[in-house]
Coordinates of C-alpha atoms in Angstrom, one line a residue:
M156 CA -1.2 33.5 -32.6
T157 CA -4.1 31.3 -31.6
K158 CA -2.8 27.8 -30.9
R159 CA -4.1 25.1 -33.2
S160 CA -6.7 23.1 -31.3
Y161 CA -7.9 20.6 -33.9
D162 CA -6.7 19.0 -37.1
V163 CA -10.1 19.5 -38.8
A164 CA -13.3 21.4 -38.1
V165 CA -16.6 20.3 -39.6
I166 CA -19.1 23.1 -39.8
G167 CA -22.6 21.7 -39.7
F168 CA -23.8 18.4 -38.1
G169 CA -26.4 17.3 -40.7
P170 CA -25.9 14.0 -42.6
S171 CA -22.8 15.1 -44.6
G172 CA -21.2 16.7 -41.5
A173 CA -21.9 13.7 -39.3
V174 CA -20.4 11.3 -41.8
A175 CA -17.4 13.5 -42.3
A176 CA -16.8 13.7 -38.6
G177 CA -17.3 9.9 -38.2
L178 CA -14.8 9.2 -40.9
L179 CA -12.3 11.7 -39.6
G180 CA -12.7 10.3 -36.0
R181 CA -12.2 6.7 -37.2
A182 CA -9.0 7.9 -38.9
G183 CA -7.7 9.5 -35.8
F184 CA -8.0 13.2 -36.8
S185 CA -8.7 15.5 -33.9
T186 CA -12.0 17.0 -35.1
L187 CA -14.2 19.8 -33.9
V188 CA -17.9 19.7 -35.0
I189 CA -20.1 22.7 -34.5
D190 CA -23.8 23.3 -35.2
R191 CA -26.1 25.9 -34.0
D192 CA -29.0 23.4 -33.7
K193 CA -29.0 21.1 -30.8
E194 CA -31.3 18.4 -32.1
V195 CA -31.9 16.4 -35.3
Y196 CA -34.6 18.0 -37.4
D197 CA -37.5 15.7 -36.6
L198 CA -39.3 15.8 -40.0
P199 CA -38.5 14.0 -43.2
R200 CA -36.4 15.7 -45.9
A201 CA -34.2 13.4 -47.9
I202 CA -35.9 10.1 -48.7
A203 CA -33.6 8.1 -51.0
L204 CA -30.2 6.4 -50.7
D205 CA -28.3 4.1 -53.1
H206 CA -26.0 1.2 -52.8
E207 CA -22.8 3.3 -52.9
I208 CA -24.0 5.1 -49.7
I209 CA -25.1 1.8 -48.1
R210 CA -21.6 0.4 -48.8
L211 CA -20.2 3.5 -47.1
F212 CA -22.4 2.9 -44.0
D213 CA -21.4 -0.7 -44.0
N214 CA -17.7 0.3 -44.1
M215 CA -18.4 2.6 -41.1
G216 CA -19.9 -0.3 -39.2
L217 CA -23.4 1.3 -39.2
L218 CA -25.4 -0.9 -41.6
A219 CA -27.2 -3.0 -39.0
E220 CA -28.4 0.2 -37.3
V221 CA -29.5 1.9 -40.5
L222 CA -31.3 -0.9 -42.3
P223 CA -34.4 -1.0 -40.1
Y224 CA -35.2 2.5 -41.3
T225 CA -35.0 1.7 -45.0
A226 CA -37.0 -0.2 -47.6
P227 CA -36.3 -1.0 -51.3
F228 CA -37.2 1.8 -53.6
T229 CA -40.1 0.6 -55.7
A230 CA -39.9 1.2 -59.5
S231 CA -41.1 4.6 -60.5
E232 CA -43.7 4.4 -63.3
H233 CA -44.0 7.6 -65.4
F234 CA -47.5 8.3 -66.9
G235 CA -48.0 10.7 -69.8
A236 CA -50.5 13.4 -70.6
L237 CA -53.2 10.8 -71.3
G238 CA -52.4 8.6 -68.3
Q239 CA -50.4 6.1 -70.4
L240 CA -47.2 4.5 -69.1
I241 CA -44.3 6.3 -70.9
R242 CA -41.3 5.2 -68.9
R243 CA -40.2 3.1 -66.0
I244 CA -37.2 3.8 -63.7
D245 CA -36.1 0.8 -61.8
M246 CA -33.1 -0.9 -60.2
V247 CA -30.5 -3.1 -61.8
P248 CA -31.3 -6.8 -61.4
P249 CA -29.4 -9.3 -59.1
P250 CA -26.7 -10.2 -58.5
W251 CA -26.5 -6.6 -57.3
P252 CA -23.2 -5.0 -58.1
M253 CA -22.4 -3.6 -54.7
G254 CA -24.0 -6.5 -52.8
Y255 CA -26.9 -4.4 -51.5
T256 CA -30.3 -3.4 -52.7
P257 CA -29.3 -0.8 -55.3
S258 CA -31.9 1.9 -54.5
L259 CA -33.6 2.4 -51.1
V260 CA -36.0 4.8 -49.4
F261 CA -35.3 5.7 -45.8
S262 CA -36.5 7.8 -42.9
Q263 CA -34.0 10.7 -42.4
P264 CA -34.5 11.6 -38.7
P265 CA -33.5 8.3 -37.1
V266 CA -30.7 7.7 -39.6
E267 CA -29.3 11.1 -39.0
A268 CA -29.4 10.5 -35.3
I269 CA -27.4 7.2 -35.9
L270 CA -24.8 9.2 -37.8
R271 CA -24.5 11.8 -35.1
R272 CA -24.2 9.2 -32.3
H273 CA -21.4 7.4 -34.3
A274 CA -19.5 10.6 -34.8
S275 CA -19.9 11.7 -31.2
A276 CA -18.6 8.3 -30.0
Q277 CA -15.3 8.7 -31.7
E278 CA -12.6 9.5 -29.1
S279 CA -10.9 12.2 -31.2
V280 CA -14.2 14.0 -32.1
T281 CA -15.5 17.0 -30.0
V282 CA -19.1 18.0 -30.8
R283 CA -20.3 21.5 -29.7
L284 CA -24.0 22.0 -30.4
G285 CA -25.7 25.3 -29.9
T286 CA -22.6 27.0 -31.3
T287 CA -22.6 29.4 -34.2
L288 CA -19.8 30.2 -36.6
V289 CA -19.7 34.0 -36.9
G290 CA -16.3 34.5 -38.6
I291 CA -13.7 32.6 -40.6
E292 CA -10.2 33.5 -41.7
Q293 CA -7.2 31.5 -42.8
D294 CA -3.5 31.9 -43.2
E295 CA -0.6 29.6 -44.3
D296 CA -0.8 27.7 -40.9
G297 CA -4.5 27.1 -40.6
V298 CA -8.0 28.3 -40.3
I299 CA -9.2 30.6 -37.5
L300 CA -12.9 30.2 -36.6
Q301 CA -14.8 32.7 -34.5
L302 CA -17.4 30.8 -32.5
R303 CA -20.4 32.1 -30.5
A304 CA -22.0 30.0 -27.8
E305 CA -25.7 30.3 -26.8
S306 CA -24.6 32.5 -23.9
G307 CA -23.2 35.0 -26.3
E308 CA -19.6 34.3 -25.4
E309 CA -17.2 34.2 -28.3
E310 CA -13.8 32.5 -28.8
S311 CA -11.3 31.9 -31.6
V312 CA -10.3 28.4 -32.5
R313 CA -7.5 27.5 -34.9
V314 CA -7.8 24.3 -37.0
G315 CA -5.7 22.7 -39.7
Q316 CA -8.6 22.5 -42.2
A317 CA -12.3 23.2 -42.3
I318 CA -15.1 21.3 -44.1
A319 CA -18.2 23.4 -44.6
C320 CA -21.3 21.2 -44.4
D321 CA -23.5 24.1 -43.3
G322 CA -26.3 23.8 -45.9
A323 CA -27.6 25.7 -48.8
S324 CA -27.3 29.1 -47.2
S325 CA -23.8 28.3 -46.0
F326 CA -22.2 31.0 -43.9
V327 CA -18.8 29.7 -44.9
R328 CA -19.5 29.9 -48.7
R329 CA -20.9 33.4 -48.4
S330 CA -18.0 34.6 -46.1
L331 CA -15.5 33.4 -48.7
G332 CA -17.4 35.1 -51.5
I333 CA -17.9 31.9 -53.4
R334 CA -20.8 32.2 -55.8
F335 CA -23.3 29.6 -56.9
E336 CA -23.4 28.9 -60.7
D337 CA -27.0 28.5 -61.9
L338 CA -27.4 25.4 -64.1
G339 CA -30.8 26.5 -65.3
F340 CA -33.5 24.9 -63.3
D341 CA -35.9 26.8 -61.0
E342 CA -39.4 25.5 -60.4
P343 CA -41.8 25.9 -57.4
W344 CA -43.0 22.6 -55.8
L345 CA -44.9 21.6 -52.7
V346 CA -43.5 18.5 -50.8
V347 CA -46.0 16.6 -48.8
D348 CA -45.3 13.7 -46.4
L349 CA -48.1 11.5 -45.1
L350 CA -48.4 8.7 -42.6
L351 CA -51.1 6.2 -43.7
T352 CA -53.8 5.2 -41.2
A353 CA -53.9 1.4 -40.9
G354 CA -57.0 -0.3 -42.1
T355 CA -58.5 2.6 -44.0
P356 CA -58.9 2.6 -47.8
N357 CA -57.1 4.9 -50.3
S358 CA -56.5 5.1 -54.0
L359 CA -52.8 5.4 -53.8
P360 CA -50.6 3.7 -56.5
K361 CA -49.0 0.4 -55.5
T362 CA -45.6 1.6 -56.8
S363 CA -43.9 4.9 -56.9
A364 CA -45.1 7.1 -59.8
Q365 CA -44.5 10.2 -61.8
F366 CA -47.6 11.8 -63.2
C367 CA -46.3 13.8 -66.1
N368 CA -49.7 15.6 -66.6
P369 CA -49.2 19.1 -68.0
A370 CA -52.1 20.3 -65.9
R371 CA -50.1 19.6 -62.7
P372 CA -47.0 17.4 -62.7
T373 CA -46.8 15.3 -59.5
T374 CA -44.4 12.8 -58.0
Y375 CA -45.4 10.0 -55.7
I376 CA -43.0 7.9 -53.6
L377 CA -43.5 4.9 -51.4
G378 CA -41.4 5.6 -48.3
P379 CA -40.5 3.0 -45.7
G380 CA -43.4 1.6 -43.6
D381 CA -46.5 3.8 -43.8
H382 CA -44.6 6.9 -45.1
R383 CA -45.8 8.3 -48.4
R384 CA -44.5 11.4 -50.2
F385 CA -46.0 13.6 -52.8
E386 CA -44.1 16.3 -54.7
I387 CA -46.6 18.6 -56.4
M388 CA -45.7 21.3 -58.9
L389 CA -47.1 24.7 -58.1
L390 CA -48.7 26.7 -60.9
P391 CA -48.2 30.3 -61.8
G392 CA -50.1 32.6 -59.4
E393 CA -50.2 30.1 -56.6
D394 CA -48.8 31.4 -53.3
P395 CA -46.3 28.8 -51.9
K396 CA -47.2 29.6 -48.3
E397 CA -50.9 29.4 -48.9
M398 CA -50.6 26.1 -50.8
Q399 CA -48.9 24.4 -47.8
R400 CA -51.9 25.1 -45.6
E401 CA -53.6 21.8 -44.6
E402 CA -56.9 22.5 -46.3
N403 CA -55.1 23.2 -49.6
V404 CA -52.9 20.1 -49.3
W405 CA -55.9 17.8 -48.9
R406 CA -57.6 19.5 -51.9
L407 CA -54.6 18.7 -54.0
L408 CA -54.6 15.0 -52.8
T409 CA -58.3 14.4 -52.9
S410 CA -58.2 11.9 -55.8
W411 CA -55.7 9.7 -54.0
V412 CA -56.1 10.0 -50.3
T413 CA -58.2 11.8 -47.6
P414 CA -57.7 12.9 -44.0
E415 CA -59.5 9.8 -42.9
S416 CA -56.9 7.5 -44.4
A417 CA -53.7 9.4 -43.7
R418 CA -52.1 11.9 -41.3
L419 CA -50.3 15.0 -42.7
W420 CA -46.8 14.8 -41.4
R421 CA -45.2 17.7 -43.3
A422 CA -46.0 20.1 -46.0
A423 CA -43.3 22.5 -47.2
S424 CA -42.9 24.6 -50.4
Y425 CA -39.6 24.6 -52.1
R426 CA -38.0 25.9 -55.2
F427 CA -36.2 23.0 -57.0
H428 CA -32.8 24.5 -58.0
A429 CA -29.8 23.3 -60.0
L430 CA -26.8 25.2 -58.5
V431 CA -23.1 24.3 -58.1
A432 CA -20.5 26.3 -56.3
A433 CA -18.0 28.0 -58.6
E434 CA -15.2 26.9 -56.2
W435 CA -15.2 23.9 -53.8
R436 CA -11.9 24.7 -52.1
R437 CA -10.4 27.9 -50.9
G438 CA -7.0 27.2 -49.4
R439 CA -7.6 25.1 -46.3
V440 CA -11.4 25.3 -46.5
F441 CA -13.6 22.8 -48.4
L442 CA -17.3 23.0 -49.3
A443 CA -19.4 19.8 -49.2
G444 CA -23.0 18.8 -49.4
D445 CA -25.7 21.5 -49.9
A446 CA -23.1 24.2 -49.2
A447 CA -21.5 23.1 -52.6
H448 CA -24.5 22.1 -54.7
Q449 CA -28.3 21.8 -55.0
Q450 CA -30.1 19.8 -57.5
P451 CA -33.7 18.8 -58.4
P452 CA -34.9 15.7 -56.5
F453 CA -36.2 13.6 -59.4
I454 CA -34.1 10.5 -58.9
G455 CA -33.3 11.1 -55.2
Q456 CA -29.6 11.9 -55.3
G457 CA -29.3 15.0 -53.1
M458 CA -28.2 13.4 -49.9
C459 CA -26.2 10.8 -51.7
Q460 CA -24.2 13.6 -53.4
G461 CA -23.3 15.2 -50.1
L462 CA -22.1 11.9 -48.6
R463 CA -20.0 11.2 -51.8
D464 CA -18.4 14.6 -51.2
V465 CA -17.2 13.9 -47.7
S466 CA -16.2 10.3 -48.4
N467 CA -14.1 11.6 -51.3
L468 CA -12.5 14.3 -49.3
V469 CA -11.7 12.4 -46.1
W470 CA -9.8 9.6 -47.7
K471 CA -7.6 12.2 -49.5
L472 CA -7.0 14.0 -46.2
M473 CA -5.9 10.7 -44.7
A474 CA -3.6 9.9 -47.7
V475 CA -1.9 13.3 -47.5
R476 CA -1.5 13.0 -43.7
D477 CA 0.2 9.6 -44.4
G478 CA 2.6 10.9 -47.0
A479 CA 0.8 11.4 -50.3
A480 CA 1.4 14.5 -52.3
P481 CA -0.6 17.5 -51.0
A482 CA -1.7 18.1 -54.6
L483 CA -4.0 15.1 -54.1
L484 CA -6.4 17.4 -52.3
D485 CA -6.9 19.5 -55.5
S486 CA -8.6 16.5 -57.1
Y487 CA -11.5 16.7 -54.6
A488 CA -13.0 19.8 -56.3
E489 CA -12.1 18.5 -59.7
E490 CA -13.8 15.2 -59.3
R491 CA -16.9 16.2 -57.3
S492 CA -17.7 19.3 -59.2
Q493 CA -17.7 17.5 -62.5
H494 CA -19.7 14.6 -61.1
V495 CA -22.3 16.9 -59.7
R496 CA -22.6 18.8 -62.9
T497 CA -23.0 15.8 -65.1
L498 CA -25.5 14.1 -62.8
T499 CA -27.4 17.4 -62.4
G500 CA -27.6 17.7 -66.2
R501 CA -29.1 14.2 -66.4
I502 CA -31.6 15.0 -63.6
K503 CA -32.5 18.3 -65.3
A504 CA -33.3 16.5 -68.6
I505 CA -35.7 14.1 -66.8
G506 CA -37.1 17.0 -64.8
R507 CA -37.7 19.1 -67.9
Q508 CA -39.7 16.2 -69.3
I509 CA -41.7 15.8 -66.1
C510 CA -42.3 19.5 -65.7
E511 CA -43.7 20.1 -69.3
R512 CA -46.8 22.2 -69.0
D513 CA -47.6 22.7 -72.7
P514 CA -50.2 20.0 -73.7
E515 CA -49.0 19.7 -77.3
A516 CA -45.3 19.5 -76.2
A517 CA -46.3 16.9 -73.6
R518 CA -48.0 14.8 -76.3
R519 CA -44.9 14.9 -78.5
R520 CA -42.8 13.9 -75.4
D521 CA -44.9 10.9 -74.8
E522 CA -44.9 9.8 -78.4
A523 CA -41.1 10.2 -78.7
L524 CA -40.4 8.1 -75.5
L525 CA -42.6 5.3 -76.8
A526 CA -41.5 5.5 -80.4
G527 CA -37.9 5.3 -79.3
N528 CA -38.5 1.9 -77.7
G529 CA -40.7 0.2 -80.4
G530 CA -44.0 1.5 -78.9
R531 CA -43.3 0.2 -75.4
A532 CA -42.4 2.2 -72.4
P533 CA -38.6 2.2 -72.0
V534 CA -37.0 1.0 -68.8
V535 CA -34.1 3.0 -67.3
T536 CA -32.2 2.0 -64.2
R537 CA -31.3 4.6 -61.5
Q538 CA -27.8 3.2 -61.4
D539 CA -27.3 4.0 -65.1
I540 CA -28.3 7.6 -64.6
V541 CA -25.6 8.2 -62.0
P542 CA -22.3 8.9 -64.0
P543 CA -18.8 7.6 -63.3
L544 CA -16.0 10.0 -62.3
E545 CA -14.8 11.7 -65.5
T546 CA -11.7 13.5 -64.2
G547 CA -9.4 13.8 -61.2
F548 CA -7.2 11.2 -59.5
L549 CA -7.5 8.5 -62.2
D550 CA -4.9 6.7 -64.3
A551 CA -3.6 8.8 -67.2
I552 CA -4.2 6.1 -69.8
P553 CA -7.9 6.1 -70.3
H554 CA -10.3 3.1 -70.2
P555 CA -14.1 3.0 -70.0
A556 CA -13.9 1.3 -66.5
H557 CA -11.8 4.1 -65.0
G558 CA -13.9 6.2 -62.6
T559 CA -16.6 3.6 -62.3
L560 CA -17.6 1.9 -59.0
F561 CA -15.8 -1.4 -58.5
P562 CA -18.3 -4.2 -57.7
Q563 CA -18.5 -6.0 -54.4
P564 CA -19.3 -9.7 -54.7
L565 CA -20.3 -12.3 -52.1
V566 CA -17.2 -14.3 -51.3
D567 CA -16.4 -17.3 -49.1
G568 CA -15.8 -16.4 -45.5
L569 CA -14.9 -18.4 -42.4
S570 CA -18.5 -19.3 -41.6
G571 CA -20.3 -18.7 -44.9
P572 CA -20.6 -16.1 -47.7
V573 CA -19.7 -12.5 -46.8
L574 CA -19.4 -9.3 -48.8
M575 CA -15.9 -8.7 -50.2
D576 CA -15.2 -5.6 -48.0
A577 CA -15.8 -7.7 -44.8
R578 CA -13.5 -10.4 -46.1
A579 CA -10.7 -8.3 -47.5
G580 CA -11.0 -4.8 -46.1
T581 CA -11.0 -1.4 -47.8
G582 CA -8.3 1.1 -48.7
W583 CA -6.2 0.9 -51.9
R584 CA -6.7 -2.5 -53.5
L585 CA -5.2 -4.2 -56.5
V586 CA -7.7 -6.9 -57.7
L587 CA -6.4 -9.6 -60.1
A588 CA -8.2 -12.0 -62.3
R589 CA -7.2 -15.7 -62.3
D590 CA -3.6 -16.7 -63.0
V591 CA -2.2 -13.2 -63.0
A592 CA 1.2 -12.8 -61.3
V593 CA 1.4 -10.3 -58.4
P594 CA 3.7 -7.4 -59.5
A595 CA 7.0 -6.9 -57.8
D596 CA 7.8 -3.8 -55.8
L597 CA 4.2 -3.0 -54.8
P598 CA 3.7 0.4 -53.0
G599 CA 2.9 -0.1 -49.3
E600 CA -0.6 1.2 -49.7
L601 CA -1.8 -1.6 -52.0
R602 CA -3.5 -4.7 -50.7
V603 CA -3.7 -7.4 -53.3
L604 CA -6.9 -9.4 -53.9
R605 CA -7.3 -12.0 -56.5
L606 CA -9.6 -14.7 -57.9
P607 CA -8.4 -18.2 -57.1
P608 CA -5.4 -19.2 -59.4
S609 CA -5.3 -22.6 -61.0
D610 CA -1.7 -23.3 -60.2
G611 CA -1.0 -21.9 -56.7
V612 CA -0.7 -18.4 -55.3
S613 CA 2.0 -16.1 -56.6
G614 CA 2.9 -13.4 -54.1
P615 CA 1.2 -12.1 -50.9
C616 CA -2.5 -11.7 -51.5
T617 CA -6.0 -12.4 -50.3
V618 CA -7.8 -15.0 -52.4
L619 CA -11.5 -14.4 -53.1
S620 CA -13.7 -17.3 -54.0
E621 CA -16.8 -15.5 -55.2
Q622 CA -20.4 -16.8 -55.3
D623 CA -22.0 -15.3 -58.4
H624 CA -19.1 -14.6 -60.9
V625 CA -19.5 -10.9 -60.4
L626 CA -15.7 -10.2 -60.5
A627 CA -15.0 -12.7 -63.3
D628 CA -17.8 -11.2 -65.4
W629 CA -16.5 -7.6 -64.7
F630 CA -13.0 -8.5 -65.9
G631 CA -14.4 -10.2 -69.0
R632 CA -16.8 -7.4 -69.8
H633 CA -14.1 -4.8 -69.6
G634 CA -11.4 -6.9 -71.3
V635 CA -8.9 -6.5 -68.4
I636 CA -6.9 -8.7 -66.0
A637 CA -6.5 -6.3 -63.1
A638 CA -8.2 -3.3 -61.5
L639 CA -6.5 -0.8 -59.1
V640 CA -9.3 0.4 -56.8
R641 CA -9.3 3.6 -54.6
P642 CA -10.4 3.7 -51.0
D643 CA -13.8 5.1 -52.1
H644 CA -14.3 2.1 -54.3
Y645 CA -13.8 3.9 -57.6
V646 CA -11.5 2.3 -60.2
F647 CA -8.2 4.3 -60.5
G648 CA -6.9 2.2 -63.4
T649 CA -7.0 -1.1 -65.2
A650 CA -4.5 -3.4 -67.1
G651 CA -5.1 -5.7 -70.0
D652 CA -2.0 -7.8 -69.7
Q653 CA 1.0 -8.4 -67.4
L654 CA 3.2 -5.7 -68.8
A655 CA 0.4 -3.2 -68.6
L656 CA -0.2 -4.2 -65.0
E657 CA 3.5 -3.5 -64.0
A658 CA 3.2 -0.1 -65.7
L659 CA -0.1 0.6 -64.0
V660 CA 1.5 0.0 -60.6
R661 CA 4.4 2.3 -61.4
R662 CA 2.1 5.1 -62.6
F663 CA 0.0 4.8 -59.4
A664 CA 3.1 5.1 -57.2
G665 CA 4.2 8.1 -59.3
C666 CA 0.8 9.8 -58.9
L667 CA 0.5 9.2 -55.1
H668 CA 4.1 9.9 -54.2
P669 CA 5.6 11.9 -57.1
E670 CA 8.5 13.3 -55.1
T671 CA 9.6 9.9 -53.8
V672 CA 9.5 8.4 -57.2
A673 CA 11.5 11.3 -58.7
Q674 CA 14.2 10.9 -56.0
E675 CA 14.4 7.1 -56.7
I676 CA 14.9 7.8 -60.4
A677 CA 17.5 10.4 -59.7

């Protein structure tokens, strides 16, 4: 039997793999990371992030490094078949619920390099680049990886669990015989990245745009700095490889920009898919990122979804290591698969409208969108498109707030306002409104946070004096006095009164440690 060498192996060192390894290393897991590529891919791919992911980066201590490579995501104006404004997709207004700009564009190569450096710097993380996974097996004791170095030398390594972040053509997924389920979207597009030439004129829009022209649907995104992206639908009969040739790219862009005012950075043809793995877990092996799902890019959630995957999985691995019921790991696939399916369905609906090629159907689309908002172009926020968790490790008594992201206000710190996580930490939190008593017999995992009481503090807790009434408004809007928040900032459960709060805490303890609670009852 091969001796276990690591607690966890991460297969693939792209953004999802690097974040997974960084989180595992910070939690003290002995972690092996492998990737056949030695360097970060130096051309842009993903271009959008949201406030949930920025909060994750901040919790990892990386925000100051990442922010210089980001910019606010400008509103996306959708124009119809006749060039009229038919919809606007924008950000929620301040005060921002997570404390950060809700939607951002970013440059992937430098950000990915930051994520890799952070993971590699963790004492318990071993990174082996230029290493290919050529075989994977598992038994009741662990996972056996067959690795091949650049020299051709092979070795077997045993690990406790493996996380496959090895991309859309995942060797792990194919080796396990896990199929992709097709959610019904398959369109050919050309993605073009440009770098503007300073001081030269162009006819580019001043905000991001979606040209829903049935003759050729086209997306335009303002990236950070001088980066601009076009996503151009290819028409029947057009050869994708031919269309990405430089002369054809400039022909497609001629009404907006010319070679004199921009440099072609990348042109790549893709098929925009909507695919989800039929299984996300097979024994001790978990799929994450593009290995588990692919979706059209119309609201820029592809990379965000992969980072949600690994954030969700790693805190559950930590909890099980620290005594939580192993069944907690089953909720990873349950939660993430449903979340991806729901969001992909919403993105598909937007994508179908954008991709409409029939002129009469496009006219009806435009009329319906305007008529539904009194003749004006409706405004949709990107944050409202992203769904809450609908199932998984959530309180059994339903409430609309369950599975939503809990807000993060600015609160008083020692030397001025700081975001709540910096003041009170992360992990499991029980957040209380004013004048709510701290429950007795709290599980050891729970840290209690509360708004300032009017008559002194009851029980051990961290008092939060917020700046913009974000928490107070949240409690009022949802009609509750308490929220029990998970380590990934999703709401596990809520309580409307003191008795319900005591019951919520008991249910939480029973979910996280069912055997212990059962023994105490016995």
